[in-house]
Amino acid sequence: MILAKTELDFDAIVIGAGISGLYMLYRLRELGLRVRVFERGTDVGGTWYWNRYPGARFDSESYTYAYSFSQELLDEWDWSEHFASQPETLRYLQHVADKFDLRTDIQFSSEVKSAYYDDASRSWEVQLRDGSKYRSRFLITGIGTLSYPVWPKIEGIESFRGETFHTARWPHTPVEVEGKRVAVIGTGASGVQVIQTICKTVGHLTVFQRRPNWCAPLNNGRIGPDEMEVIRAGYDAMFARCSETRGGFIHTADPRLTFEVAEEERYEFWEELYASRGFGIWQGNFYDTLTDKKANKAISDFIADKIRERVDDPVVAEKLIPKDHGFGTRRVPLETHYFESYNRENVELIDITETPIERITENGILTGEKEMEFDLIIFATGFDAIFGSFDAIDIRGVNRRRLKEQWHEELATFLGIQTRNFPNMFMVMGPHAIQGNNPRNIEYKVEWITRVIKHMTEQGFTRAEVGSDAQEGWHEYVVEQGKDLLMRGVDSWMTGVNRNLEGRERRIIAQYTGSMQTFRRRCKEVEAGGYRELNLK
Ligand code: NAP
């Protein structure tokens, strides 16, 4: 029997109190719904709560990454840097939680173990690790794309007697690195930020690199009170600009093609991008940079020369230049003196494709050449992206269909927000939804989901499940979109590949690569059509 609102513990359960979950709670509470957020951590912040490794910071401009929904919040919050550090971002999210009194509906230290849908009662039963169970009409996931850390399978990890930390599970108490012998495994965006930061204070740093990434300068800077006022005065225009770009960033591709532009002018443009803040060199480059092999090779050569200029030892420089993929075809880590780190006496680069790690020992790391002793090993080895945070919860839909099985057979969703067989479940950061500058897109998706739930509540509907035609249509569109992108031919978390995990050797269409405008247009069509695709009942 369909359970009445009064027979449910909550109208909506939200998993996660990060950027998605906080805003979802704010909006649903505005509708007058009874909402409970379950959060595994002891505080709000999600990504910015967990990733507190040295050097963690935004690499999208702070002011473009913040919430835009509250003028009061925009008016009162000052950013101290163009790319804020993790502690500042966490303080910001804590401020948001306090300002809007969100904590009263968030249950911390509460990890969701399972979520089962029951069609008879049209409700979800959510069970926490402590065994407690709660029933609600709607289940909303705010569990992120990159939130389930992966430790590499290296023999002997447990035998190491020093300290080991994963960047995404960094302790809350200070970790002393001063003067220590430290190893970092992994050179993605997290590894790059750690390496360039701790190299200044550690005794000796050994970087174990499997594949280098194309890194480009962050060009961060402080924001003084006057500049903050200018930024504040420009918020409307800036958010409007973000909503016009492909991914929600302030940077947008230059309409010119690489070789349309005379050589001298082309290099001037690249120099300008290399010297300017943020993702411009990736997102604001010539139109064909990420689709045309020849154009991509040209910018890759430009960046490679920069690396050669910045790294003193030519052998080390060559090791830091990617040879297996072109610039921008994997996520570009933005750096601050990263390459110069390798000019320091106390920093050593080990290319593990040449000198493989054989095992971790009691004292350190044994390579084919020697045993190296360490006090601390840092794993910057990334995440079980896209799937990991969902797989960690036993989510079952109609007829106890497991989400994990369904997605491992074929990853398909509708707008990344719903997936067939899982009625009344909405995902803020689901696969095949627009991503890019996440907060911009999170705000949009949260507001869209809120309107679906509002409509259902007002019209007395208790069930929403995307139909197979709508899901297939979106899936085909996602597959078709971005088929020309060079990134599709490259192994990375963005193509679903993770060499540390079984069954993730094959590239898949893991992300929506179309534009934000197309994504939003489709969302608007669905709304204008009264959510026919969701088969409201
Ligand atoms: P990642 O990009 O997946 O990088 C993981 C690194 O670990 C790679 O260099 C990988 O090498 C290496 N690795 C994995 N397993 C290994 C093994 N068994 N042996 C040796 N090396 C191994 O992860 P991430 O750096 O944490 O970044 C993930 C994403 O999070 C980024 O792309 C970005 O979207 C986001 N992020 C954002 C920020 C920011 O906004 N500021 C900061 C950090 C992260 P291979 O390349 O050879 O696989």
Coordinates of C-alpha atoms and ligand atoms in Angstrom, one line a residue:
M1 CA 0.0 0.0 0.0
I2 CA 1.3 3.4 -0.9
L3 CA 2.5 5.0 2.4
A4 CA 1.1 8.4 3.2
K5 CA 3.4 11.2 3.9
T6 CA 2.7 10.9 7.6
E7 CA 3.7 7.3 7.7
L8 CA 7.2 8.1 6.4
D9 CA 10.1 9.2 8.5
F10 CA 11.0 11.9 5.9
D11 CA 9.9 13.2 2.6
A12 CA 13.4 13.1 1.3
I13 CA 16.7 11.6 2.3
V14 CA 19.8 13.2 0.9
I15 CA 23.1 11.3 1.0
G16 CA 26.1 13.6 1.5
A17 CA 26.6 17.1 2.9
G18 CA 28.9 18.4 0.3
I19 CA 28.1 21.2 -2.2
S20 CA 25.3 19.2 -3.7
G21 CA 23.7 17.9 -0.5
L22 CA 23.8 21.3 1.3
Y23 CA 22.0 23.1 -1.5
M24 CA 19.6 20.2 -2.0
L25 CA 18.6 20.4 1.7
Y26 CA 18.2 24.2 1.5
R27 CA 15.9 24.0 -1.5
L28 CA 13.8 21.0 -0.3
R29 CA 13.3 22.6 3.1
E30 CA 12.1 25.7 1.3
L31 CA 9.3 23.5 -0.1
G32 CA 8.3 22.7 3.5
L33 CA 9.5 19.1 3.2
R34 CA 10.9 17.0 6.0
V35 CA 14.5 16.3 4.9
R36 CA 17.3 14.4 6.5
V37 CA 20.9 14.5 5.2
F38 CA 23.1 11.6 6.1
E39 CA 26.8 12.4 6.0
R40 CA 29.6 10.0 6.6
G41 CA 32.0 12.7 7.8
T42 CA 31.9 14.6 11.1
D43 CA 31.2 17.9 9.3
V44 CA 29.9 19.4 6.1
G45 CA 32.1 20.0 3.0
G46 CA 32.2 16.7 1.1
T47 CA 35.2 16.8 -1.2
W48 CA 36.6 19.8 0.7
Y49 CA 36.1 17.9 4.0
W50 CA 38.0 14.8 2.9
N51 CA 40.8 16.2 0.6
R52 CA 42.8 18.2 3.2
Y53 CA 46.2 17.2 1.9
P54 CA 48.9 19.9 1.9
G55 CA 48.4 22.2 -1.0
A56 CA 44.8 21.2 -1.8
R57 CA 43.0 24.1 -3.5
F58 CA 40.5 25.1 -6.1
D59 CA 41.7 25.3 -9.6
S60 CA 38.6 27.1 -10.8
E61 CA 38.4 30.7 -9.7
S62 CA 37.0 30.9 -6.2
Y63 CA 34.2 33.3 -7.1
T64 CA 33.0 31.2 -10.0
Y65 CA 33.0 28.1 -7.8
A66 CA 30.9 29.5 -5.0
Y67 CA 27.1 29.3 -4.7
S68 CA 25.3 32.0 -6.5
F69 CA 21.8 31.5 -5.1
S70 CA 22.0 34.0 -2.2
Q71 CA 22.8 37.6 -2.8
E72 CA 23.4 38.0 0.9
L73 CA 26.0 35.2 0.8
L74 CA 27.7 36.8 -2.2
D75 CA 27.7 40.2 -0.4
E76 CA 29.2 39.0 2.8
W77 CA 31.8 36.4 1.8
D78 CA 35.3 37.6 0.8
W79 CA 37.7 35.3 -1.0
S80 CA 41.3 35.8 -0.1
E81 CA 42.8 34.2 -3.2
H82 CA 41.8 33.7 -6.8
F83 CA 42.1 30.0 -6.2
A84 CA 41.2 29.4 -2.6
S85 CA 42.9 26.8 -0.5
Q86 CA 41.0 23.8 1.0
P87 CA 40.8 25.3 4.5
E88 CA 39.2 28.5 3.2
T89 CA 36.8 26.5 1.0
L90 CA 35.8 24.3 3.9
R91 CA 35.3 27.4 6.1
Y92 CA 33.0 28.8 3.3
L93 CA 30.9 25.7 3.3
Q94 CA 30.7 25.6 7.1
H95 CA 29.6 29.3 6.9
V96 CA 26.9 28.3 4.4
A97 CA 25.7 25.5 6.7
D98 CA 25.6 27.9 9.7
K99 CA 24.1 30.8 7.9
F100 CA 21.1 28.8 6.6
D101 CA 20.9 26.7 9.7
L102 CA 21.4 23.5 7.7
R103 CA 23.1 21.5 10.4
T104 CA 19.8 20.8 12.2
D105 CA 18.8 18.4 9.4
I106 CA 22.2 16.8 8.9
Q107 CA 23.1 13.7 10.7
F108 CA 26.9 13.4 10.8
S109 CA 29.0 10.3 11.2
S110 CA 26.2 8.4 9.4
E111 CA 27.3 6.3 6.6
V112 CA 24.6 4.9 4.4
K113 CA 25.0 1.2 3.9
S114 CA 22.0 0.4 1.8
A115 CA 19.0 1.9 0.1
Y116 CA 16.1 -0.3 -1.0
Y117 CA 13.1 0.9 -3.0
D118 CA 9.7 -0.7 -2.3
D119 CA 7.2 -0.2 -5.0
A120 CA 4.2 -1.1 -3.0
S121 CA 4.7 1.7 -0.5
R122 CA 6.5 3.9 -3.1
S123 CA 9.3 4.7 -0.7
W124 CA 13.0 4.1 0.0
E125 CA 14.3 2.4 3.1
V126 CA 17.7 3.7 3.9
Q127 CA 19.9 1.8 6.3
L128 CA 22.9 3.2 8.0
R129 CA 26.0 1.3 9.0
D130 CA 24.8 1.4 12.7
G131 CA 21.7 -0.6 11.6
S132 CA 19.2 2.2 12.0
K133 CA 16.6 2.4 9.2
Y134 CA 14.6 5.4 7.8
R135 CA 11.9 5.5 5.2
S136 CA 11.3 8.3 2.8
R137 CA 9.5 9.1 -0.5
F138 CA 12.6 10.5 -2.3
L139 CA 16.2 9.5 -2.2
I140 CA 18.7 12.1 -3.5
T141 CA 22.4 11.3 -3.9
G142 CA 24.9 14.1 -3.4
I143 CA 27.8 11.7 -3.3
G144 CA 30.1 13.2 -5.9
T145 CA 32.0 11.7 -8.8
L146 CA 35.4 11.6 -7.3
S147 CA 34.9 10.6 -3.7
Y148 CA 35.8 7.0 -3.3
P149 CA 39.6 6.8 -3.0
V150 CA 41.6 3.9 -4.5
W151 CA 44.7 2.5 -3.0
P152 CA 47.0 0.8 -5.5
K153 CA 47.5 -2.9 -5.3
I154 CA 51.2 -3.0 -4.4
E155 CA 52.5 -6.0 -2.5
G156 CA 53.5 -5.3 1.1
I157 CA 51.5 -2.1 1.7
E158 CA 50.5 -3.3 5.1
S159 CA 54.0 -4.2 6.1
F160 CA 55.3 -0.6 6.0
R161 CA 56.1 0.7 9.5
G162 CA 56.0 4.4 8.7
E163 CA 52.9 6.4 8.0
T164 CA 50.8 6.1 4.9
F165 CA 48.0 8.4 3.8
H166 CA 45.8 8.7 0.8
T167 CA 45.3 12.3 -0.3
A168 CA 41.5 11.9 -0.2
R169 CA 41.6 10.5 3.4
W170 CA 44.1 12.9 4.9
P171 CA 44.0 13.1 8.7
H172 CA 42.4 15.9 10.5
T173 CA 45.3 16.3 12.9
P174 CA 48.5 17.8 11.5
V175 CA 50.9 15.6 9.7
E176 CA 54.5 16.6 10.2
V177 CA 56.5 16.3 7.0
E178 CA 59.3 18.6 8.0
G179 CA 62.7 17.0 7.5
K180 CA 61.1 13.6 6.7
R181 CA 61.8 11.2 3.9
V182 CA 58.6 11.2 1.9
A183 CA 57.4 9.2 -1.1
V184 CA 54.5 10.4 -3.3
I185 CA 52.9 7.8 -5.6
G186 CA 50.8 9.4 -8.3
T187 CA 51.0 12.6 -10.4
G188 CA 47.4 13.6 -11.1
A189 CA 45.9 16.9 -9.9
S190 CA 46.2 15.8 -6.3
G191 CA 49.8 14.5 -6.5
V192 CA 50.9 17.7 -8.3
Q193 CA 49.5 19.9 -5.5
V194 CA 51.1 17.8 -2.8
I195 CA 54.5 17.6 -4.5
Q196 CA 54.8 21.3 -5.2
T197 CA 53.8 22.1 -1.6
I198 CA 55.7 19.7 0.5
C199 CA 59.0 19.7 -1.5
K200 CA 59.8 22.9 0.3
T201 CA 59.8 21.4 3.8
V202 CA 60.5 17.7 3.6
G203 CA 63.9 16.3 4.1
H204 CA 63.8 14.3 0.9
L205 CA 61.0 13.7 -1.6
T206 CA 60.8 10.8 -4.0
V207 CA 58.0 11.0 -6.6
F208 CA 56.9 7.8 -8.2
Q209 CA 55.4 8.7 -11.5
R210 CA 53.6 6.2 -13.8
R211 CA 52.4 8.5 -16.5
P212 CA 53.1 12.3 -16.5
N213 CA 50.2 14.7 -17.0
W214 CA 50.1 17.9 -19.0
C215 CA 50.2 20.5 -16.2
A216 CA 49.8 24.3 -16.8
P217 CA 50.3 27.2 -14.5
L218 CA 47.5 28.2 -12.1
N219 CA 48.8 31.8 -11.8
N220 CA 47.1 32.3 -8.5
G221 CA 47.1 35.6 -6.6
R222 CA 45.8 37.2 -3.5
I223 CA 42.6 39.2 -3.6
G224 CA 42.7 42.4 -1.7
P225 CA 39.6 44.3 -0.4
D226 CA 39.5 46.6 -3.4
E227 CA 39.7 43.7 -5.9
M228 CA 37.1 41.8 -4.0
E229 CA 34.7 44.8 -4.4
V230 CA 35.3 44.8 -8.1
I231 CA 34.6 41.0 -8.3
R232 CA 31.5 41.5 -6.2
A233 CA 30.2 44.3 -8.5
G234 CA 30.8 42.0 -11.4
Y235 CA 29.0 38.9 -10.0
D236 CA 25.9 39.1 -12.2
A237 CA 27.9 39.5 -15.4
M238 CA 30.3 36.7 -14.4
F239 CA 27.5 34.2 -13.6
A240 CA 25.8 35.2 -16.8
R241 CA 29.1 34.4 -18.6
C242 CA 29.5 31.1 -16.9
S243 CA 26.0 30.1 -18.1
E244 CA 27.0 30.9 -21.6
T245 CA 30.1 28.7 -21.8
R246 CA 30.2 25.1 -22.6
G247 CA 31.1 23.8 -19.1
G248 CA 30.1 26.6 -16.8
F249 CA 33.7 28.0 -16.5
I250 CA 34.4 31.6 -17.2
H251 CA 36.7 30.4 -20.0
T252 CA 35.3 29.6 -23.4
A253 CA 37.0 28.2 -26.5
D254 CA 38.4 30.8 -28.9
P255 CA 36.3 30.6 -32.2
R256 CA 39.4 30.5 -34.3
L257 CA 41.1 27.3 -35.5
T258 CA 44.7 26.8 -34.6
F259 CA 46.2 27.0 -38.1
E260 CA 43.9 29.7 -39.3
V261 CA 46.0 32.0 -37.1
A262 CA 49.5 33.1 -38.3
E263 CA 52.3 31.5 -36.4
E264 CA 53.5 34.5 -34.5
E265 CA 50.0 35.5 -33.4
R266 CA 49.3 31.9 -32.4
Y267 CA 52.3 31.8 -30.1
E268 CA 51.5 35.2 -28.6
F269 CA 48.0 33.8 -27.8
W270 CA 49.4 30.7 -26.2
E271 CA 51.9 32.8 -24.2
E272 CA 49.1 34.9 -23.0
L273 CA 47.1 31.9 -21.9
Y274 CA 50.1 30.3 -20.2
A275 CA 50.5 33.5 -18.2
S276 CA 46.9 34.0 -17.3
R277 CA 44.9 32.5 -14.5
G278 CA 43.2 29.1 -14.4
F279 CA 41.8 26.9 -17.0
G280 CA 42.0 29.4 -19.9
I281 CA 44.8 27.4 -21.6
W282 CA 42.5 24.3 -21.5
Q283 CA 39.0 25.6 -21.9
G284 CA 39.8 28.9 -23.7
N285 CA 42.2 27.7 -26.3
F286 CA 41.6 27.5 -30.1
Y287 CA 38.4 25.8 -31.0
D288 CA 40.0 22.6 -32.5
T289 CA 42.6 22.1 -29.7
L290 CA 40.8 19.1 -28.2
T291 CA 39.4 17.6 -31.4
D292 CA 42.1 18.0 -34.1
K293 CA 45.2 15.8 -33.8
K294 CA 47.5 18.3 -35.6
A295 CA 46.2 21.3 -33.6
N296 CA 46.5 19.3 -30.4
K297 CA 50.1 18.3 -31.2
A298 CA 51.0 21.9 -31.8
I299 CA 49.8 23.1 -28.3
S300 CA 51.3 19.9 -26.8
D301 CA 54.7 20.9 -28.3
F302 CA 54.3 24.4 -27.0
I303 CA 53.7 23.1 -23.4
A304 CA 56.5 20.5 -23.7
D305 CA 58.9 23.3 -24.6
K306 CA 57.7 25.2 -21.5
I307 CA 58.5 22.1 -19.4
R308 CA 62.0 21.9 -21.0
E309 CA 62.6 25.6 -20.2
R310 CA 61.5 25.1 -16.6
V311 CA 63.2 21.9 -15.6
D312 CA 67.0 22.1 -15.4
D313 CA 67.9 18.5 -16.0
P314 CA 66.9 17.6 -19.6
V315 CA 66.5 13.9 -18.7
V316 CA 64.0 14.7 -16.0
A317 CA 62.2 17.2 -18.2
E318 CA 61.6 14.5 -20.8
K319 CA 60.2 12.2 -18.1
L320 CA 57.8 14.9 -17.2
I321 CA 56.5 15.4 -20.7
P322 CA 53.6 13.1 -21.6
K323 CA 54.2 11.0 -24.7
D324 CA 51.1 8.8 -24.7
H325 CA 48.4 11.5 -24.9
G326 CA 48.0 15.1 -26.0
F327 CA 47.5 18.2 -24.0
G328 CA 44.0 18.5 -22.5
T329 CA 42.9 15.0 -23.3
R330 CA 43.1 14.1 -19.6
R331 CA 42.2 16.6 -16.8
V332 CA 44.9 19.3 -16.8
P333 CA 46.4 19.7 -13.3
L334 CA 47.0 23.4 -12.7
E335 CA 50.3 24.0 -10.9
T336 CA 52.4 26.5 -9.1
H337 CA 56.2 25.9 -9.5
Y338 CA 55.5 22.2 -9.9
F339 CA 58.1 21.7 -12.6
E340 CA 60.6 23.8 -10.6
S341 CA 60.2 21.3 -7.7
Y342 CA 62.3 18.9 -9.7
N343 CA 65.2 21.4 -9.7
R344 CA 65.5 21.1 -6.0
E345 CA 68.3 19.0 -4.5
N346 CA 65.9 17.2 -2.2
V347 CA 63.5 16.0 -4.9
E348 CA 63.9 12.9 -7.0
L349 CA 61.7 11.6 -9.8
I350 CA 61.3 7.9 -10.4
D351 CA 59.6 6.9 -13.6
I352 CA 58.1 3.6 -12.6
T353 CA 57.6 2.5 -16.2
E354 CA 61.4 2.3 -16.3
T355 CA 62.0 1.4 -12.7
P356 CA 59.0 -0.4 -11.4
I357 CA 57.9 -0.7 -7.8
E358 CA 58.4 -4.3 -6.8
R359 CA 56.9 -4.1 -3.3
I360 CA 56.5 -2.0 -0.3
T361 CA 58.7 -3.1 2.6
E362 CA 58.8 -2.5 6.3
N363 CA 61.1 0.4 5.7
G364 CA 60.1 1.8 2.4
I365 CA 59.8 1.0 -1.3
L366 CA 61.7 -1.7 -3.2
T367 CA 62.2 -0.9 -6.9
G368 CA 64.0 -3.1 -9.4
E369 CA 67.1 -1.2 -8.5
K370 CA 67.2 -0.7 -4.7
E371 CA 65.2 -0.4 -1.5
M372 CA 64.5 3.2 -0.6
E373 CA 63.7 4.1 3.0
F374 CA 60.8 6.4 3.9
D375 CA 59.1 7.9 6.9
L376 CA 55.9 8.6 5.1
I377 CA 54.3 7.3 1.9
I378 CA 51.6 9.4 0.3
F379 CA 49.2 7.8 -2.1
A380 CA 47.9 10.3 -4.6
T381 CA 46.4 7.5 -6.6
G382 CA 43.0 8.9 -7.3
F383 CA 39.5 7.6 -7.1
D384 CA 37.1 4.9 -8.2
A385 CA 35.5 7.7 -10.3
I386 CA 31.9 7.8 -11.4
F387 CA 31.0 4.4 -10.0
G388 CA 32.8 4.2 -6.7
S389 CA 30.6 6.3 -4.5
F390 CA 27.4 4.6 -5.8
D391 CA 28.9 1.1 -5.7
A392 CA 29.8 1.6 -2.0
I393 CA 26.1 1.7 -1.2
D394 CA 23.9 -1.3 -1.8
I395 CA 21.3 0.5 -3.9
R396 CA 18.4 -1.6 -5.1
G397 CA 15.4 -0.5 -7.1
V398 CA 12.3 -2.2 -8.5
N399 CA 12.3 -6.0 -7.9
R400 CA 15.5 -5.5 -5.9
R401 CA 17.5 -4.7 -9.0
R402 CA 21.0 -3.7 -8.0
L403 CA 22.2 -0.4 -9.3
K404 CA 25.8 -1.7 -9.4
E405 CA 24.8 -4.6 -11.7
Q406 CA 22.7 -2.4 -13.9
W407 CA 25.5 0.1 -14.5
H408 CA 28.2 -2.5 -14.9
E409 CA 26.1 -4.0 -17.7
E410 CA 25.6 -0.7 -19.3
L411 CA 26.1 2.8 -17.8
A412 CA 22.9 4.7 -18.8
T413 CA 20.9 7.4 -17.2
F414 CA 18.5 10.1 -18.1
L415 CA 20.2 13.5 -17.9
G416 CA 22.4 11.9 -15.2
I417 CA 19.6 12.7 -12.8
Q418 CA 17.5 9.5 -12.9
T419 CA 18.1 5.9 -14.0
R420 CA 15.6 3.3 -15.0
N421 CA 14.4 0.9 -12.3
F422 CA 15.2 3.3 -9.5
P423 CA 12.0 5.4 -9.0
N424 CA 12.1 8.4 -6.9
M425 CA 15.9 8.4 -6.8
F426 CA 17.5 11.6 -8.1
M427 CA 21.2 12.1 -8.5
V428 CA 22.8 15.5 -8.4
M429 CA 26.2 14.3 -9.7
G430 CA 25.1 11.2 -11.6
P431 CA 26.9 9.8 -14.6
H432 CA 26.1 11.4 -17.9
A433 CA 25.0 14.7 -16.4
I434 CA 26.7 18.0 -17.2
Q435 CA 29.7 18.5 -15.0
G436 CA 32.5 21.0 -15.8
N437 CA 32.5 23.8 -13.2
N438 CA 30.6 21.7 -10.7
P439 CA 28.9 24.2 -8.5
R440 CA 27.4 26.1 -11.4
N441 CA 25.9 22.8 -12.7
I442 CA 25.0 21.5 -9.2
E443 CA 22.9 24.6 -8.6
Y444 CA 21.1 24.1 -11.9
K445 CA 20.4 20.4 -11.3
V446 CA 19.4 20.8 -7.6
E447 CA 16.9 23.5 -8.7
W448 CA 15.6 21.2 -11.5
I449 CA 15.2 18.3 -9.1
T450 CA 13.5 20.6 -6.6
R451 CA 10.9 21.6 -9.2
V452 CA 10.2 18.0 -10.1
I453 CA 9.5 17.2 -6.5
K454 CA 7.5 20.3 -6.0
H455 CA 5.3 19.4 -9.0
M456 CA 4.9 15.9 -7.7
T457 CA 4.0 17.1 -4.2
E458 CA 1.5 19.6 -5.5
Q459 CA -0.1 17.3 -7.9
G460 CA -0.2 14.3 -5.5
F461 CA 2.2 12.1 -7.5
T462 CA 4.2 9.6 -5.5
R463 CA 6.3 7.9 -8.2
A464 CA 8.8 9.1 -10.8
E465 CA 10.7 6.7 -13.0
V466 CA 12.3 7.5 -16.3
G467 CA 11.0 5.5 -19.1
S468 CA 13.2 3.3 -21.3
D469 CA 12.7 5.4 -24.4
A470 CA 13.7 8.6 -22.7
Q471 CA 16.8 7.0 -21.1
E472 CA 17.8 5.4 -24.4
G473 CA 17.4 8.7 -26.2
W474 CA 19.7 10.5 -23.7
H475 CA 22.2 7.6 -23.8
E476 CA 22.4 7.8 -27.6
Y477 CA 22.8 11.5 -27.4
V478 CA 25.6 11.2 -24.8
V479 CA 27.4 8.6 -26.9
E480 CA 27.0 10.7 -30.1
Q481 CA 28.2 13.9 -28.3
G482 CA 31.8 14.5 -28.2
K483 CA 32.6 11.6 -30.5
D484 CA 35.2 13.8 -32.1
L485 CA 36.9 14.6 -28.8
L486 CA 40.5 13.2 -28.6
M487 CA 40.0 12.4 -24.9
R488 CA 37.7 9.5 -25.9
G489 CA 40.8 7.7 -27.1
V490 CA 42.8 8.2 -23.9
D491 CA 42.8 6.2 -20.6
S492 CA 41.8 8.3 -17.7
W493 CA 39.1 8.4 -15.0
M494 CA 37.2 10.5 -17.5
T495 CA 36.9 7.5 -19.8
G496 CA 36.2 5.1 -16.9
V497 CA 39.6 3.5 -16.9
N498 CA 41.3 2.6 -13.6
R499 CA 44.2 0.1 -13.8
N500 CA 43.9 -0.5 -10.0
L501 CA 40.4 -2.0 -10.3
E502 CA 39.3 -5.1 -12.0
G503 CA 36.8 -4.7 -14.9
R504 CA 37.9 -1.1 -15.5
E505 CA 40.4 -1.7 -18.2
R506 CA 38.1 -0.8 -21.0
R507 CA 37.2 2.7 -22.0
I508 CA 33.6 3.7 -21.8
I509 CA 31.5 6.8 -22.3
A510 CA 31.7 7.8 -18.6
Q511 CA 30.9 11.4 -19.0
Y512 CA 28.5 13.7 -20.8
T513 CA 30.7 15.9 -23.1
G514 CA 28.1 18.0 -24.7
S515 CA 27.5 21.6 -23.9
M516 CA 25.8 23.0 -20.8
Q517 CA 23.3 24.8 -23.1
T518 CA 22.2 21.5 -24.7
F519 CA 21.9 19.9 -21.3
R520 CA 19.8 22.7 -20.0
R521 CA 17.7 22.8 -23.1
R522 CA 16.8 19.2 -22.6
C523 CA 16.0 19.7 -18.9
K524 CA 13.7 22.6 -19.8
E525 CA 11.9 20.6 -22.5
V526 CA 11.2 17.8 -20.0
E527 CA 9.9 20.4 -17.5
A528 CA 7.8 22.2 -20.1
G529 CA 6.2 18.8 -21.1
G530 CA 5.1 18.1 -17.5
Y531 CA 7.9 15.6 -16.9
R532 CA 6.3 13.0 -19.3
E533 CA 9.6 11.2 -19.5
L534 CA 9.4 10.5 -15.7
N535 CA 6.0 8.7 -15.9
L536 CA 4.7 10.4 -12.9
K537 CA 2.0 8.5 -11.0
Ligands
NAP1 P1 44.1 10.9 -10.8 O1 44.0 12.0 -11.7 O2 43.4 9.6 -11.1 O3 45.7 10.5 -10.6 C1 46.1 9.4 -10.0 C2 47.6 9.2 -10.1 O4 48.0 8.1 -9.5 C3 47.9 9.1 -11.6 O5 49.1 9.7 -11.8 C4 48.1 7.6 -11.7 O6 49.0 7.2 -12.8 C5 48.7 7.3 -10.4 N1 48.6 5.9 -10.0 C6 47.4 5.2 -9.8 N2 47.7 3.9 -9.5 C7 49.0 3.8 -9.5 C8 49.9 2.7 -9.2 N3 49.4 1.5 -8.9 N4 51.2 2.9 -9.3 C9 51.7 4.1 -9.6 N5 50.9 5.2 -9.9 C10 49.6 5.0 -9.8 O7 43.7 11.3 -9.3 P2 43.8 12.7 -8.6 O8 45.1 13.3 -8.8 O9 43.3 12.5 -7.2 O10 42.7 13.6 -9.3 C11 41.5 13.1 -9.7 C12 40.6 14.2 -10.1 O11 40.1 14.9 -9.0 C13 41.2 15.2 -11.0 O12 41.3 14.9 -12.3 C14 40.3 16.4 -10.8 O13 39.2 16.3 -11.6 C15 40.0 16.3 -9.3 N6 40.9 17.1 -8.5 C16 40.7 18.4 -8.5 C17 41.5 19.2 -7.8 C18 41.2 20.7 -7.8 O14 40.2 21.2 -8.2 N7 42.0 21.5 -7.4 C19 42.6 18.7 -7.1 C20 42.8 17.4 -7.1 C21 41.9 16.6 -7.8 P3 48.4 6.9 -14.3 O15 48.1 8.3 -14.8 O16 49.4 6.2 -15.0 O17 47.1 6.1 -14.1

